[in-house]
PDB file of C-alpha atoms in Angstrom:
ATOM      1  CA  MET A   1      10.629   3.434   4.369  1.00 97.00           C
ATOM      2  CA  LYS A   2      10.186   0.246   2.514  1.00 98.00           C
ATOM      3  CA  VAL A   3       8.029  -0.008  -0.700  1.00 98.00           C
ATOM      4  CA  LEU A   4       5.963  -2.968  -1.507  1.00 98.00           C
ATOM      5  CA  LEU A   5       4.985  -3.317  -5.043  1.00 98.00           C
ATOM      6  CA  PHE A   6       1.923  -5.471  -6.349  1.00 97.00           C
ATOM      7  CA  CYS A   7       3.430  -7.240  -9.508  1.00 95.00           C
ATOM      8  CA  GLY A   8       1.658 -10.334  -9.732  1.00 89.00           C
ATOM      9  CA  GLY A   9      -1.381  -9.587 -11.891  1.00 73.00           C
ATOM     10  CA  MET A  10      -1.900 -10.887 -15.304  1.00 72.00           C
ATOM     11  CA  GLY A  11      -3.293  -7.405 -16.872  1.00 60.00           C
ATOM     12  CA  MET A  12      -6.080  -9.120 -18.760  1.00 53.00           C
ATOM     13  CA  ARG A  13      -6.925  -5.763 -20.584  1.00 55.00           C
ATOM     14  CA  LEU A  14      -3.302  -5.567 -21.926  1.00 56.00           C
ATOM     15  CA  GLY A  15      -3.294  -9.154 -23.115  1.00 52.00           C
ATOM     16  CA  GLY A  16      -3.339 -11.410 -20.072  1.00 50.00           C
ATOM     17  CA  ASP A  17      -1.795 -14.734 -20.892  1.00 49.00           C
ATOM     18  CA  THR A  18      -1.444 -13.755 -24.570  1.00 48.00           C
ATOM     19  CA  ASN A  19       0.912 -10.889 -23.668  1.00 64.00           C
ATOM     20  CA  PRO A  20       4.924 -12.069 -23.716  1.00 79.00           C
ATOM     21  CA  LEU A  21       5.130  -9.871 -20.735  1.00 87.00           C
ATOM     22  CA  PRO A  22       3.662  -9.729 -17.147  1.00 90.00           C
ATOM     23  CA  LYS A  23       2.038  -6.152 -16.734  1.00 90.00           C
ATOM     24  CA  PRO A  24       4.601  -4.493 -14.403  1.00 94.00           C
ATOM     25  CA  MET A  25       7.280  -5.206 -17.263  1.00 94.00           C
ATOM     26  CA  VAL A  26       5.439  -3.752 -20.111  1.00 92.00           C
ATOM     27  CA  PRO A  27       7.488  -0.859 -21.315  1.00 94.00           C
ATOM     28  CA  VAL A  28       6.730   3.047 -21.205  1.00 95.00           C
ATOM     29  CA  GLY A  29       9.347   4.336 -23.240  1.00 95.00           C
ATOM     30  CA  ASP A  30      12.782   2.736 -22.486  1.00 94.00           C
ATOM     31  CA  ARG A  31      12.035   1.006 -19.267  1.00 96.00           C
ATOM     32  CA  PRO A  32       9.228  -1.298 -17.614  1.00 96.00           C
ATOM     33  CA  MET A  33       6.596   0.395 -15.762  1.00 96.00           C
ATOM     34  CA  VAL A  34       7.616  -0.834 -12.553  1.00 97.00           C
ATOM     35  CA  VAL A  35      11.011   0.675 -13.072  1.00 98.00           C
ATOM     36  CA  HIS A  36       9.445   3.896 -13.464  1.00 97.00           C
ATOM     37  CA  ILE A  37       7.376   3.463 -10.319  1.00 98.00           C
ATOM     38  CA  MET A  38      10.641   2.514  -8.237  1.00 98.00           C
ATOM     39  CA  HIS A  39      12.562   5.764  -9.665  1.00 98.00           C
ATOM     40  CA  TYR A  40       9.561   7.774  -8.650  1.00 98.00           C
ATOM     41  CA  TYR A  41      10.004   6.249  -5.054  1.00 98.00           C
ATOM     42  CA  ALA A  42      13.720   6.664  -5.169  1.00 98.00           C
ATOM     43  CA  TYR A  43      13.349  10.371  -5.760  1.00 97.00           C
ATOM     44  CA  PHE A  44      11.879  10.709  -2.410  1.00 97.00           C
ATOM     45  CA  GLY A  45      14.530   8.795  -0.856  1.00 97.00           C
ATOM     46  CA  HIS A  46      12.895   5.381  -0.814  1.00 98.00           C
ATOM     47  CA  THR A  47      14.986   2.543  -2.351  1.00 98.00           C
ATOM     48  CA  GLU A  48      13.981  -0.366  -0.421  1.00 98.00           C
ATOM     49  CA  PHE A  49      11.856  -2.562  -2.596  1.00 98.00           C
ATOM     50  CA  ILE A  50       9.624  -5.729  -2.266  1.00 98.00           C
ATOM     51  CA  LEU A  51       8.081  -6.887  -5.302  1.00 98.00           C
ATOM     52  CA  CYS A  52       5.133  -9.401  -4.810  1.00 97.00           C
ATOM     53  CA  VAL A  53       4.981 -11.758  -8.249  1.00 96.00           C
ATOM     54  CA  GLY A  54       2.725 -14.091  -9.371  1.00 93.00           C
ATOM     55  CA  TRP A  55       1.976 -14.402 -13.054  1.00 90.00           C
ATOM     56  CA  LYS A  56       5.232 -15.072 -15.024  1.00 92.00           C
ATOM     57  CA  ALA A  57       7.262 -14.171 -11.814  1.00 94.00           C
ATOM     58  CA  ASP A  58      10.429 -15.675 -13.850  1.00 95.00           C
ATOM     59  CA  ILE A  59      10.600 -12.831 -16.242  1.00 95.00           C
ATOM     60  CA  ILE A  60      10.459  -9.948 -13.339  1.00 96.00           C
ATOM     61  CA  ARG A  61      13.166 -11.998 -11.434  1.00 96.00           C
ATOM     62  CA  ASP A  62      15.401 -12.583 -14.348  1.00 96.00           C
ATOM     63  CA  TYR A  63      15.142  -8.811 -15.101  1.00 96.00           C
ATOM     64  CA  PHE A  64      16.088  -7.750 -11.838  1.00 97.00           C
ATOM     65  CA  SER A  65      18.727 -10.251 -11.288  1.00 95.00           C
ATOM     66  CA  LYS A  66      20.670  -8.808 -14.265  1.00 94.00           C
ATOM     67  CA  ARG A  67      20.587  -5.016 -13.035  1.00 93.00           C
ATOM     68  CA  PRO A  68      20.073  -3.318 -16.417  1.00 95.00           C
ATOM     69  CA  ASP A  69      21.446   0.239 -16.401  1.00 94.00           C
ATOM     70  CA  CYS A  70      18.177   1.760 -15.318  1.00 95.00           C
ATOM     71  CA  VAL A  71      18.134  -0.337 -12.007  1.00 97.00           C
ATOM     72  CA  PRO A  72      20.891   1.818  -9.680  1.00 97.00           C
ATOM     73  CA  ASN A  73      22.918  -0.802  -7.886  1.00 95.00           C
ATOM     74  CA  ASP A  74      22.522   0.928  -4.218  1.00 95.00           C
ATOM     75  CA  TRP A  75      18.459   0.013  -4.637  1.00 98.00           C
ATOM     76  CA  THR A  76      17.772  -3.100  -2.476  1.00 97.00           C
ATOM     77  CA  ILE A  77      15.392  -5.418  -4.536  1.00 98.00           C
ATOM     78  CA  SER A  78      13.548  -8.252  -3.105  1.00 97.00           C
ATOM     79  CA  VAL A  79      11.375 -10.657  -5.342  1.00 97.00           C
ATOM     80  CA  ARG A  80       8.879 -12.723  -3.518  1.00 96.00           C
ATOM     81  CA  ASP A  81       6.634 -15.362  -5.218  1.00 95.00           C
ATOM     82  CA  THR A  82       3.300 -14.668  -3.479  1.00 95.00           C
ATOM     83  CA  GLY A  83       1.295 -17.058  -5.860  1.00 92.00           C
ATOM     84  CA  ILE A  84      -0.265 -16.800  -9.274  1.00 90.00           C
ATOM     85  CA  ASP A  85      -4.052 -16.686  -8.264  1.00 89.00           C
ATOM     86  CA  ALA A  86      -3.313 -14.407  -5.058  1.00 93.00           C
ATOM     87  CA  ASN A  87      -5.301 -11.263  -4.638  1.00 94.00           C
ATOM     88  CA  LEU A  88      -3.816  -8.248  -3.344  1.00 95.00           C
ATOM     89  CA  GLY A  89      -4.959  -8.758   0.265  1.00 96.00           C
ATOM     90  CA  GLN A  90      -3.091 -12.060  -0.030  1.00 96.00           C
ATOM     91  CA  ARG A  91       0.023 -10.807  -1.528  1.00 96.00           C
ATOM     92  CA  LEU A  92       0.113  -8.212   1.336  1.00 97.00           C
ATOM     93  CA  LEU A  93      -0.502 -10.710   4.136  1.00 96.00           C
ATOM     94  CA  ALA A  94       2.144 -13.315   2.532  1.00 96.00           C
ATOM     95  CA  SER A  95       4.887 -10.620   2.736  1.00 97.00           C
ATOM     96  CA  ARG A  96       3.954  -9.728   6.582  1.00 97.00           C
ATOM     97  CA  GLU A  97       7.363 -11.059   7.662  1.00 97.00           C
ATOM     98  CA  CYS A  98       9.340  -8.297   5.561  1.00 97.00           C
ATOM     99  CA  PHE A  99       8.084  -5.672   8.366  1.00 98.00           C
ATOM    100  CA  GLU A 100       8.683  -5.325  11.575  1.00 97.00           C
ATOM    101  CA  PRO A 101       6.080  -4.476  14.316  1.00 97.00           C
ATOM    102  CA  GLY A 102       5.307  -0.674  14.496  1.00 97.00           C
ATOM    103  CA  GLU A 103       6.855  -0.243  11.064  1.00 98.00           C
ATOM    104  CA  THR A 104       5.040   2.006   8.456  1.00 98.00           C
ATOM    105  CA  PHE A 105       5.620   1.179   4.775  1.00 98.00           C
ATOM    106  CA  PHE A 106       4.487   2.408   1.333  1.00 98.00           C
ATOM    107  CA  ALA A 107       2.586  -0.129  -1.042  1.00 98.00           C
ATOM    108  CA  ASN A 108       1.572   0.417  -4.832  1.00 97.00           C
ATOM    109  CA  TYR A 109       0.001  -1.184  -7.493  1.00 96.00           C
ATOM    110  CA  ALA A 110       2.562  -1.595 -10.471  1.00 94.00           C
ATOM    111  CA  ASP A 111       0.456  -0.097 -13.336  1.00 92.00           C
ATOM    112  CA  GLY A 112       0.015   3.442 -12.191  1.00 93.00           C
ATOM    113  CA  LEU A 113       2.145   6.709 -12.157  1.00 96.00           C
ATOM    114  CA  SER A 114       1.513   9.897 -10.298  1.00 97.00           C
ATOM    115  CA  SER A 115       3.160  13.375  -9.398  1.00 97.00           C
ATOM    116  CA  VAL A 116       1.874  13.217  -5.786  1.00 97.00           C
ATOM    117  CA  ARG A 117       4.458  14.235  -3.314  1.00 97.00           C
ATOM    118  CA  LEU A 118       5.152  11.346  -1.192  1.00 97.00           C
ATOM    119  CA  SER A 119       6.332  13.538   1.694  1.00 96.00           C
ATOM    120  CA  LYS A 120       3.226  15.408   1.860  1.00 97.00           C
ATOM    121  CA  MET A 121       1.366  12.082   1.828  1.00 98.00           C
ATOM    122  CA  TYR A 122       3.205  10.691   4.501  1.00 98.00           C
ATOM    123  CA  GLU A 123       2.829  14.067   6.521  1.00 98.00           C
ATOM    124  CA  PHE A 124      -0.980  13.646   6.288  1.00 98.00           C
ATOM    125  CA  HIS A 125      -0.950  10.010   7.017  1.00 98.00           C
ATOM    126  CA  LYS A 126       0.844  10.379  10.445  1.00 98.00           C
ATOM    127  CA  ALA A 127      -1.374  13.369  11.392  1.00 98.00           C
ATOM    128  CA  SER A 128      -4.612  11.176  10.589  1.00 97.00           C
ATOM    129  CA  GLU A 129      -3.515   8.630  13.162  1.00 96.00           C
ATOM    130  CA  GLY A 130      -4.929   5.965  10.925  1.00 97.00           C
ATOM    131  CA  THR A 131      -3.876   2.494   9.948  1.00 98.00           C
ATOM    132  CA  ALA A 132      -3.988   3.096   6.024  1.00 98.00           C
ATOM    133  CA  THR A 133      -3.890   5.905   3.697  1.00 98.00           C
ATOM    134  CA  PHE A 134      -4.421   5.990  -0.021  1.00 98.00           C
ATOM    135  CA  VAL A 135      -4.250   8.389  -2.751  1.00 98.00           C
ATOM    136  CA  ALA A 136      -7.656   9.339  -3.873  1.00 97.00           C
ATOM    137  CA  VAL A 137      -7.656  10.491  -7.603  1.00 94.00           C
ATOM    138  CA  SER A 138     -10.320  12.213  -9.851  1.00 86.00           C
ATOM    139  CA  PRO A 139     -10.936  10.154 -13.020  1.00 76.00           C
ATOM    140  CA  LYS A 140     -10.051  11.890 -16.152  1.00 70.00           C
ATOM    141  CA  TYR A 141     -11.555   9.981 -18.993  1.00 60.00           C
ATOM    142  CA  HIS A 142     -13.480  12.163 -21.156  1.00 55.00           C
ATOM    143  CA  SER A 143     -15.058   9.475 -23.231  1.00 62.00           C
ATOM    144  CA  PHE A 144     -17.185   8.208 -20.227  1.00 75.00           C
ATOM    145  CA  HIS A 145     -20.197  10.333 -19.425  1.00 83.00           C
ATOM    146  CA  VAL A 146     -22.353  10.698 -16.287  1.00 82.00           C
ATOM    147  CA  ILE A 147     -25.966  11.250 -16.550  1.00 86.00           C
ATOM    148  CA  GLU A 148     -28.753  12.454 -14.202  1.00 89.00           C
ATOM    149  CA  SER A 149     -32.340  11.470 -15.149  1.00 92.00           C
ATOM    150  CA  LYS A 150     -35.940  10.799 -13.664  1.00 90.00           C
ATOM    151  CA  ASP A 151     -37.580   7.699 -12.950  1.00 91.00           C
ATOM    152  CA  SER A 152     -39.100   7.592 -16.448  1.00 92.00           C
ATOM    153  CA  GLY A 153     -35.475   7.476 -17.862  1.00 90.00           C
ATOM    154  CA  GLN A 154     -35.950  11.272 -19.132  1.00 90.00           C
ATOM    155  CA  VAL A 155     -32.444  12.469 -19.046  1.00 90.00           C
ATOM    156  CA  GLN A 156     -32.031  15.787 -17.267  1.00 89.00           C
ATOM    157  CA  LYS A 157     -28.508  16.297 -17.284  1.00 89.00           C
ATOM    158  CA  ILE A 158     -25.063  14.483 -18.928  1.00 89.00           C
ATOM    159  CA  TYR A 159     -21.666  15.624 -18.261  1.00 81.00           C
ATOM    160  CA  PRO A 160     -17.915  14.011 -18.685  1.00 76.00           C
ATOM    161  CA  VAL A 161     -17.235  12.094 -15.478  1.00 74.00           C
ATOM    162  CA  ASP A 162     -14.124  13.848 -14.577  1.00 71.00           C
ATOM    163  CA  GLN A 163     -16.675  16.749 -13.970  1.00 75.00           C
ATOM    164  CA  ALA A 164     -18.731  14.519 -11.588  1.00 72.00           C
ATOM    165  CA  GLY A 165     -16.977  15.406  -8.580  1.00 76.00           C
ATOM    166  CA  VAL A 166     -15.812  11.468  -8.173  1.00 82.00           C
ATOM    167  CA  TRP A 167     -13.055  10.328  -6.497  1.00 91.00           C
ATOM    168  CA  MET A 168     -11.471   6.800  -6.825  1.00 92.00           C
ATOM    169  CA  ASN A 169      -8.552   4.611  -5.239  1.00 95.00           C
ATOM    170  CA  GLY A 170      -5.460   5.762  -7.090  1.00 95.00           C
ATOM    171  CA  GLY A 171      -3.346   2.660  -5.932  1.00 96.00           C
ATOM    172  CA  PHE A 172      -0.387   4.526  -4.109  1.00 98.00           C
ATOM    173  CA  PHE A 173      -0.835   3.485  -0.235  1.00 98.00           C
ATOM    174  CA  ILE A 174       0.723   3.888   3.174  1.00 98.00           C
ATOM    175  CA  PHE A 175       0.284   1.288   5.765  1.00 98.00           C
ATOM    176  CA  ASP A 176       1.074   1.070   9.226  1.00 98.00           C
ATOM    177  CA  TYR A 177       2.083  -2.736  10.382  1.00 98.00           C
ATOM    178  CA  ASP A 178      -1.575  -3.197  12.060  1.00 97.00           C
ATOM    179  CA  ILE A 179      -2.926  -3.441   8.581  1.00 98.00           C
ATOM    180  CA  PHE A 180      -1.959  -7.292   9.056  1.00 97.00           C
ATOM    181  CA  GLU A 181      -4.383  -7.580  11.866  1.00 97.00           C
ATOM    182  CA  HIS A 182      -7.118  -6.608   9.600  1.00 97.00           C
ATOM    183  CA  ILE A 183      -6.816  -9.037   6.878  1.00 97.00           C
ATOM    184  CA  ASN A 184      -7.785 -12.617   7.087  1.00 96.00           C
ATOM    185  CA  GLU A 185      -7.068 -15.695   4.768  1.00 94.00           C
ATOM    186  CA  GLY A 186      -8.668 -15.106   1.362  1.00 94.00           C
ATOM    187  CA  GLU A 187      -9.667 -11.576   1.558  1.00 96.00           C
ATOM    188  CA  GLU A 188      -9.342  -9.041  -1.074  1.00 96.00           C
ATOM    189  CA  LEU A 189      -7.409  -5.804   0.510  1.00 96.00           C
ATOM    190  CA  VAL A 190      -9.992  -3.186  -0.534  1.00 95.00           C
ATOM    191  CA  GLU A 191     -13.018  -5.199   0.355  1.00 95.00           C
ATOM    192  CA  GLU A 192     -13.458  -6.652   4.188  1.00 96.00           C
ATOM    193  CA  PRO A 193     -10.084  -5.285   5.458  1.00 97.00           C
ATOM    194  CA  PHE A 194     -10.844  -1.834   4.274  1.00 97.00           C
ATOM    195  CA  ASP A 195     -14.428  -2.085   5.550  1.00 97.00           C
ATOM    196  CA  ARG A 196     -13.037  -2.979   9.047  1.00 97.00           C
ATOM    197  CA  LEU A 197     -10.632   0.021   8.821  1.00 98.00           C
ATOM    198  CA  ILE A 198     -13.909   2.302   7.919  1.00 97.00           C
ATOM    199  CA  ASN A 199     -15.729   0.811  10.898  1.00 97.00           C
ATOM    200  CA  ALA A 200     -12.582   1.498  13.221  1.00 97.00           C
ATOM    201  CA  GLU A 201     -12.328   5.198  11.951  1.00 97.00           C
ATOM    202  CA  LYS A 202      -8.386   3.972  10.467  1.00 98.00           C
ATOM    203  CA  LEU A 203      -8.659   4.605   6.896  1.00 98.00           C
ATOM    204  CA  HIS A 204      -8.217   7.897   5.248  1.00 98.00           C
ATOM    205  CA  ALA A 205      -7.699   9.189   1.731  1.00 98.00           C
ATOM    206  CA  TYR A 206      -5.495  11.705   0.669  1.00 98.00           C
ATOM    207  CA  HIS A 207      -7.351  13.890  -2.281  1.00 97.00           C
ATOM    208  CA  TYR A 208      -4.760  14.510  -4.937  1.00 96.00           C
ATOM    209  CA  PRO A 209      -6.115  16.729  -7.827  1.00 93.00           C
ATOM    210  CA  GLY A 210      -2.432  16.511  -9.917  1.00 94.00           C
ATOM    211  CA  PHE A 211      -1.596  13.935 -12.315  1.00 94.00           C
ATOM    212  CA  TRP A 212      -2.364  10.478 -11.967  1.00 94.00           C
ATOM    213  CA  GLY A 213      -2.217   8.024 -14.852  1.00 92.00           C
ATOM    214  CA  CYS A 214      -2.889   4.065 -15.155  1.00 90.00           C
ATOM    215  CA  MET A 215      -1.769   1.594 -17.823  1.00 90.00           C
ATOM    216  CA  ASP A 216      -5.026  -0.600 -17.790  1.00 84.00           C
ATOM    217  CA  THR A 217      -5.560  -0.399 -21.689  1.00 82.00           C
ATOM    218  CA  TYR A 218      -3.357  -0.131 -24.823  1.00 84.00           C
ATOM    219  CA  LYS A 219      -4.775   3.462 -25.066  1.00 86.00           C
ATOM    220  CA  GLU A 220      -3.592   4.318 -21.752  1.00 88.00           C
ATOM    221  CA  LYS A 221       0.010   2.944 -22.636  1.00 90.00           C
ATOM    222  CA  ALA A 222       0.198   4.889 -25.797  1.00 92.00           C
ATOM    223  CA  MET A 223      -0.495   8.027 -23.756  1.00 92.00           C
ATOM    224  CA  LEU A 224       1.932   7.490 -21.279  1.00 95.00           C
ATOM    225  CA  ASP A 225       4.574   6.443 -24.076  1.00 96.00           C
ATOM    226  CA  GLU A 226       4.008   9.839 -25.656  1.00 96.00           C
ATOM    227  CA  MET A 227       4.312  11.764 -22.439  1.00 95.00           C
ATOM    228  CA  TYR A 228       7.541  10.026 -21.632  1.00 96.00           C
ATOM    229  CA  ALA A 229       8.967  10.664 -25.251  1.00 96.00           C
ATOM    230  CA  SER A 230       7.945  14.314 -25.169  1.00 95.00           C
ATOM    231  CA  GLY A 231      10.278  14.755 -22.200  1.00 93.00           C
ATOM    232  CA  GLU A 232       7.106  16.152 -19.979  1.00 92.00           C
ATOM    233  CA  ALA A 233       6.248  13.147 -17.938  1.00 96.00           C
ATOM    234  CA  PRO A 234       4.521  14.387 -14.580  1.00 96.00           C
ATOM    235  CA  TRP A 235       5.893  11.305 -12.530  1.00 97.00           C
ATOM    236  CA  VAL A 236       9.645  12.199 -13.515  1.00 96.00           C
ATOM    237  CA  PHE A 237      11.244  14.662 -10.885  1.00 91.00           C
ATOM    238  CA  SER A 238      14.483  16.452 -11.632  1.00 77.00           C
ATOM    239  CA  ASP A 239      14.425  19.394  -9.013  1.00 62.00           C
TER     240      ASP A 239
END
């Protein structure tokens, strides 16, 4: 299956226009974040990649044209410029010609890593008979707390957000070709298009309680760096 990677964002919390690298190219250990994601997909046999670029697209294009040692020669990589200001929905819509009617494909944010088994997720997606599936993850940020209080403001309970039973979009998707019929020009992927899929009962969440980590801030990048350096990176499979 093909893998569409959203690589066009600025990564404002990682420096935005003051950062010399676009967010997907920020390294975790000895390789860019996006290459970690690509190796993850390759482990499960998916090596045909479509990179939707925008911000500092030339850096991404130049990197992959040189094929460094961490990028195997048998991978198929297409870099598509989908605009600097485009949102995810528009980047996806601009890539429609890369897919055939009836085709199913993966899509992924370029700033998150996980140990979810893609084969299991795919089985879930096919069994659901839906149009779109995303990995739902539980936030792990212990520094944030949820409160329960009365109308008067009196706090009745406070606890870490990871104990709140909250699930959120982890940025790992499987789409059937029909997804393109639910997106209009200018729309953000997880807003109007997903609302249409919900109304049609065609959107499903694959709940995954295992490892998931994003690189939204420098603190999160440091955590991923440390895990990779220790040799205990859950997103790196060797079995």
